[in-house]
Amino acid sequence: MFSMELTDEVLKSMEVGMAFRDYNGRISSMDFHRATSYLVTASDDESIRLYDVQNAMCLKTINSKKYGVDLVCFTDNPMTVIYSSKNGWDESLRHLSLNDNKYLRYFKGHHDRVVSLSLCPRTEFFVSGSLDRTVLLWDQRTEKSQGLLRVQRRPAVSYDDQGMVFAIAYGGYIRMFDARHYEKGPFDVFSVGGDVSDANVLKFSPDGRLMLLTTTDGFIHVVDSFRGTVISTYSVKPVSSNATLEASFSPDGMFIVSGSGDGSVCAFSVRTGKIACWGSTDTEPPLIKWAPGNLMFTTGSSELSFWVPDLSKLGSFAGMK
């Protein structure tokens, strides 16, 4: 066994090592479980699929024909997920057991599509943001929301890795909340430099020091999560209002891989900027998730692709330890 350090060269060498092409619609959401090798996907073909990434196997497919499925996230338990609907008539979130395809709980409260969902690590809490211009706070153990925050635009929400803080982005600002005292309002508000287009995705880096925010205008802002300073802004092709521009930090927090409005995949170094771009025949931005602690990321479009370094492109093996 060897471990390889992630460098510009290693990232440039990444290519699709394997793909699952048996989807009958676009993948709308993906999530890695933080402690296992499991990946879950949601797709427009109304399926939820569970993969064992280590063994490159699809373990099970569950259909949600009645409600559709849009966003999906693992709970701490790798066999249960929380997911949002896509049918346009029931905006409840659902807590689903993948073992026996049973609903454990419904979370009712939103009146329009849920566009952002983040589960708190280490606790039972989660937060959801909707086009109804509310952000709701939930406890997995009870059906009623625990708190409501009103927003002026489409919100993007995210818990930090410690579960102490959550952030809400909209209208060119990121608002920081203490998870225990959110009702007091944000303890800090950070500007992202005049980009007032709709927020798409908000994420903390694995060490919690940075945040990334993507917007429909095709910008990826990297912000210091303590000081609020914008460290860098990258741009890709803008996305249509019904698509989502997704980006993901590498496990060391030093690189970002992003989709683009023209369907391509782009990689950036947080320090130095753009490193690589991989073209695509697709015309919509792919979803992107980096596998925790691994030299691999996945992209989701009308197929699920696993990207790994191509060692033959790396002339020297200096990166191996």
XYZ file of C-alpha atoms in Angstrom:
321
model
C 0.000 0.000 0.000
C 1.128 3.535 -0.609
C -0.410 6.853 0.189
C -0.226 9.654 -2.272
C -0.237 13.319 -1.501
C -2.722 15.436 -3.408
C -0.783 17.895 -5.559
C -1.581 19.966 -8.656
C -0.058 17.199 -10.801
C -2.073 14.424 -9.161
C -5.269 16.423 -9.562
C -4.489 17.130 -13.229
C -4.088 13.387 -13.838
C -7.587 12.533 -12.525
C -9.881 10.732 -14.919
C -13.000 8.571 -14.808
C -11.995 5.154 -13.489
C -15.486 3.714 -13.464
C -19.036 4.793 -14.264
C -22.554 3.534 -13.572
C -24.698 4.340 -16.610
C -27.966 2.639 -15.690
C -29.828 5.811 -14.693
C -33.000 6.862 -16.524
C -32.737 10.506 -15.456
C -30.271 13.022 -14.089
C -28.731 12.520 -10.669
C -30.110 15.285 -8.447
C -28.099 14.659 -5.270
C -25.248 12.551 -3.827
C -23.841 12.074 -0.348
C -20.947 10.109 1.139
C -21.331 8.616 4.584
C -18.578 10.087 6.737
C -17.536 6.850 8.468
C -18.123 4.087 5.904
C -17.449 3.588 2.206
C -21.106 4.136 1.333
C -22.444 6.619 -1.210
C -26.118 7.414 -1.749
C -27.591 9.040 -4.872
C -30.987 10.483 -5.746
C -32.122 10.705 -9.338
C -34.883 12.140 -11.520
C -35.845 8.541 -12.322
C -37.315 8.594 -8.764
C -34.698 6.202 -7.392
C -32.456 6.265 -4.332
C -29.371 4.094 -4.791
C -26.862 2.897 -2.225
C -23.290 2.108 -3.341
C -20.351 0.504 -1.623
C -17.579 2.591 -3.144
C -14.762 0.368 -1.904
C -16.139 -2.639 -3.769
C -17.631 -0.613 -6.642
C -21.062 -2.139 -6.141
C -24.610 -0.855 -6.151
C -26.018 -2.484 -3.004
C -29.638 -1.504 -3.455
C -32.110 0.625 -5.364
C -35.210 2.021 -3.675
C -37.924 3.704 -5.715
C -39.838 6.745 -4.483
C -42.453 6.887 -7.211
C -45.117 8.587 -5.133
C -43.063 11.516 -3.866
C -40.114 11.677 -6.230
C -36.713 12.402 -4.708
C -34.525 15.498 -4.986
C -31.955 15.969 -2.211
C -30.647 13.096 -0.107
C -28.314 12.995 2.931
C -27.060 10.209 5.183
C -27.774 10.372 8.886
C -25.049 9.053 11.235
C -26.468 5.608 10.507
C -25.260 4.477 7.043
C -28.563 2.671 6.479
C -30.864 5.656 6.989
C -31.225 8.830 4.922
C -33.253 12.020 4.942
C -34.557 13.116 1.562
C -36.713 15.801 -0.021
C -39.563 15.327 -2.514
C -39.774 16.384 -6.115
C -43.441 15.931 -6.917
C -44.537 19.544 -6.417
C -47.435 18.715 -4.097
C -45.819 17.449 -0.887
C -42.718 19.275 0.347
C -42.210 17.084 3.432
C -38.783 15.685 4.215
C -38.637 11.957 4.866
C -36.491 9.841 7.171
C -36.084 6.520 5.356
C -34.589 3.205 6.433
C -32.687 1.710 3.486
C -32.681 -1.691 5.193
C -36.384 -2.329 4.851
C -37.598 0.656 2.785
C -39.699 1.980 5.689
C -40.352 5.604 6.613
C -39.231 6.342 10.159
C -40.607 9.889 10.211
C -42.015 12.717 8.097
C -40.893 16.304 8.632
C -43.631 18.690 7.502
C -43.216 22.456 7.370
C -41.982 23.683 4.009
C -44.431 24.971 1.392
C -42.131 24.994 -1.633
C -39.197 22.966 -2.968
C -36.354 22.283 -0.520
C -33.144 23.417 -2.245
C -30.592 22.960 0.549
C -30.197 20.313 3.242
C -27.432 19.860 5.821
C -27.208 17.351 8.665
C -25.372 18.249 11.842
C -22.458 15.920 12.550
C -22.495 14.288 15.988
C -26.106 15.249 16.816
C -29.648 14.499 15.659
C -30.202 17.998 14.241
C -30.453 19.088 10.642
C -31.347 22.236 8.743
C -33.249 22.738 5.477
C -33.655 25.749 3.196
C -36.556 26.166 0.777
C -37.818 28.334 -2.063
C -40.594 29.312 0.378
C -37.909 31.623 1.833
C -37.620 29.837 5.135
C -34.836 27.880 6.794
C -36.178 25.266 9.233
C -34.252 23.566 12.033
C -35.162 19.983 12.845
C -34.501 17.217 15.331
C -34.587 13.748 13.708
C -36.516 12.438 16.715
C -39.574 14.669 16.253
C -41.788 15.618 13.315
C -42.236 19.328 14.060
C -39.537 21.839 13.216
C -37.579 23.214 16.174
C -37.007 26.651 14.712
C -37.749 28.882 11.728
C -35.608 31.601 10.162
C -36.981 33.797 7.382
C -34.767 34.698 4.415
C -35.239 37.072 1.493
C -33.980 34.824 -1.310
C -33.239 31.223 -2.200
C -31.042 30.018 0.708
C -28.013 27.721 0.864
C -27.383 26.174 4.295
C -24.541 24.240 5.912
C -23.384 23.009 9.305
C -19.677 23.173 10.096
C -17.858 19.910 10.813
C -18.121 20.331 14.594
C -21.863 20.983 14.499
C -21.421 24.131 16.600
C -22.166 26.634 13.847
C -24.397 26.714 10.811
C -24.345 29.227 7.982
C -27.053 30.540 5.658
C -26.132 32.230 2.374
C -28.377 34.384 0.192
C -28.338 37.773 -1.499
C -24.553 38.189 -1.511
C -23.994 37.476 2.184
C -23.198 34.513 4.421
C -24.821 34.695 7.855
C -23.183 32.737 10.682
C -25.313 31.284 13.497
C -24.450 29.634 16.814
C -26.361 26.354 16.566
C -27.379 26.547 20.248
C -28.531 30.177 20.169
C -29.712 30.676 16.589
C -32.813 32.559 17.749
C -30.527 35.478 18.693
C -29.806 35.968 14.985
C -26.449 35.749 13.196
C -23.327 36.424 15.245
C -21.524 37.466 12.069
C -22.424 38.451 8.493
C -19.855 38.105 5.691
C -20.094 39.765 2.296
C -19.057 37.799 -0.788
C -18.001 40.807 -2.811
C -21.152 42.034 -4.508
C -22.248 38.740 -6.101
C -25.993 38.942 -5.462
C -27.023 36.124 -7.809
C -28.811 33.190 -6.187
C -26.792 31.071 -3.776
C -26.552 27.413 -4.852
C -24.295 25.449 -2.523
C -22.576 26.371 0.741
C -19.973 24.086 2.332
C -17.342 24.194 5.045
C -13.900 22.734 4.417
C -13.219 19.536 6.399
C -11.194 21.476 9.008
C -13.858 24.194 9.227
C -11.472 27.043 8.416
C -12.902 27.831 4.988
C -16.294 27.950 3.325
C -17.156 27.756 -0.340
C -20.236 29.325 -1.844
C -21.382 28.768 -5.424
C -23.871 31.032 -7.196
C -25.970 30.864 -10.357
C -23.721 33.469 -12.007
C -20.972 30.820 -12.061
C -18.864 32.073 -9.163
C -17.175 29.956 -6.511
C -16.202 32.093 -3.522
C -13.773 30.783 -0.904
C -14.245 32.583 2.396
C -12.294 32.461 5.670
C -14.956 31.148 8.046
C -13.504 32.990 11.053
C -12.609 36.375 9.596
C -15.099 36.491 6.746
C -12.521 37.612 4.207
C -12.917 36.369 0.637
C -9.724 34.409 -0.047
C -10.406 33.748 -3.709
C -13.181 33.752 -6.284
C -13.178 31.465 -9.329
C -15.583 31.609 -12.204
C -17.106 28.932 -14.400
C -19.982 29.152 -16.856
C -23.223 30.417 -15.227
C -26.030 27.930 -14.632
C -29.728 28.118 -15.472
C -32.112 28.946 -12.648
C -33.329 25.343 -12.322
C -29.814 23.825 -12.263
C -27.372 23.746 -9.336
C -23.704 24.677 -9.481
C -21.993 22.304 -7.066
C -18.404 22.304 -5.859
C -16.565 20.265 -3.251
C -13.424 20.674 -1.124
C -10.709 18.012 -1.262
C -10.174 16.253 2.107
C -7.178 18.497 2.892
C -9.174 21.631 2.059
C -6.501 22.826 -0.387
C -8.336 22.095 -3.649
C -11.847 22.530 -5.015
C -13.511 20.560 -7.780
C -16.528 22.193 -9.354
C -19.151 21.690 -11.999
C -19.772 24.327 -14.652
C -22.802 25.587 -16.578
C -21.432 24.053 -19.779
C -21.266 20.559 -18.239
C -17.509 20.527 -17.710
C -15.616 19.745 -14.493
C -13.030 22.230 -13.197
C -10.351 21.954 -10.519
C -8.829 24.836 -8.565
C -6.091 25.236 -6.008
C -7.324 27.408 -3.135
C -3.901 29.110 -3.171
C -3.111 29.481 -6.854
C -6.307 29.206 -8.908
C -7.349 27.068 -11.849
C -5.489 23.823 -12.404
C -7.523 21.802 -14.863
C -10.792 21.559 -16.733
C -12.324 18.423 -18.226
C -14.792 18.972 -21.064
C -18.049 17.117 -21.455
C -20.745 16.492 -24.020
C -23.228 17.218 -21.233
C -24.764 20.696 -21.181
C -25.817 20.870 -17.538
C -23.504 21.212 -14.534
C -22.593 17.860 -12.983
C -22.933 17.339 -9.246
C -19.622 16.839 -7.476
C -18.682 15.201 -4.183
C -15.194 14.428 -2.928
C -14.948 11.120 -1.061
C -13.944 11.791 2.584
C -10.300 10.926 3.195
C -9.821 9.514 -0.307
C -8.026 10.424 -3.508
C -11.288 10.198 -5.405
C -14.277 12.321 -6.297
C -17.585 11.462 -7.948
C -19.580 13.373 -10.526
C -23.272 12.880 -11.122
C -25.080 13.743 -14.346
C -27.106 11.210 -16.303
C -24.480 8.765 -15.024
C -22.415 8.328 -11.856
C -18.647 8.602 -12.436
C -15.759 7.875 -10.088
C -12.610 9.942 -10.736
C -9.187 8.687 -9.645
C -5.580 9.637 -10.474
C -4.100 8.035 -13.583
C -0.698 6.916 -12.342
C 0.608 6.466 -15.881
C 0.305 10.250 -16.395
C 2.477 10.948 -13.397
C 5.969 10.689 -14.834
C 7.658 10.628 -11.453
C 6.455 8.699 -8.490
C 7.853 11.305 -6.143
C 4.421 11.833 -4.632
C 4.366 8.295 -3.243
C 5.479 7.764 0.289
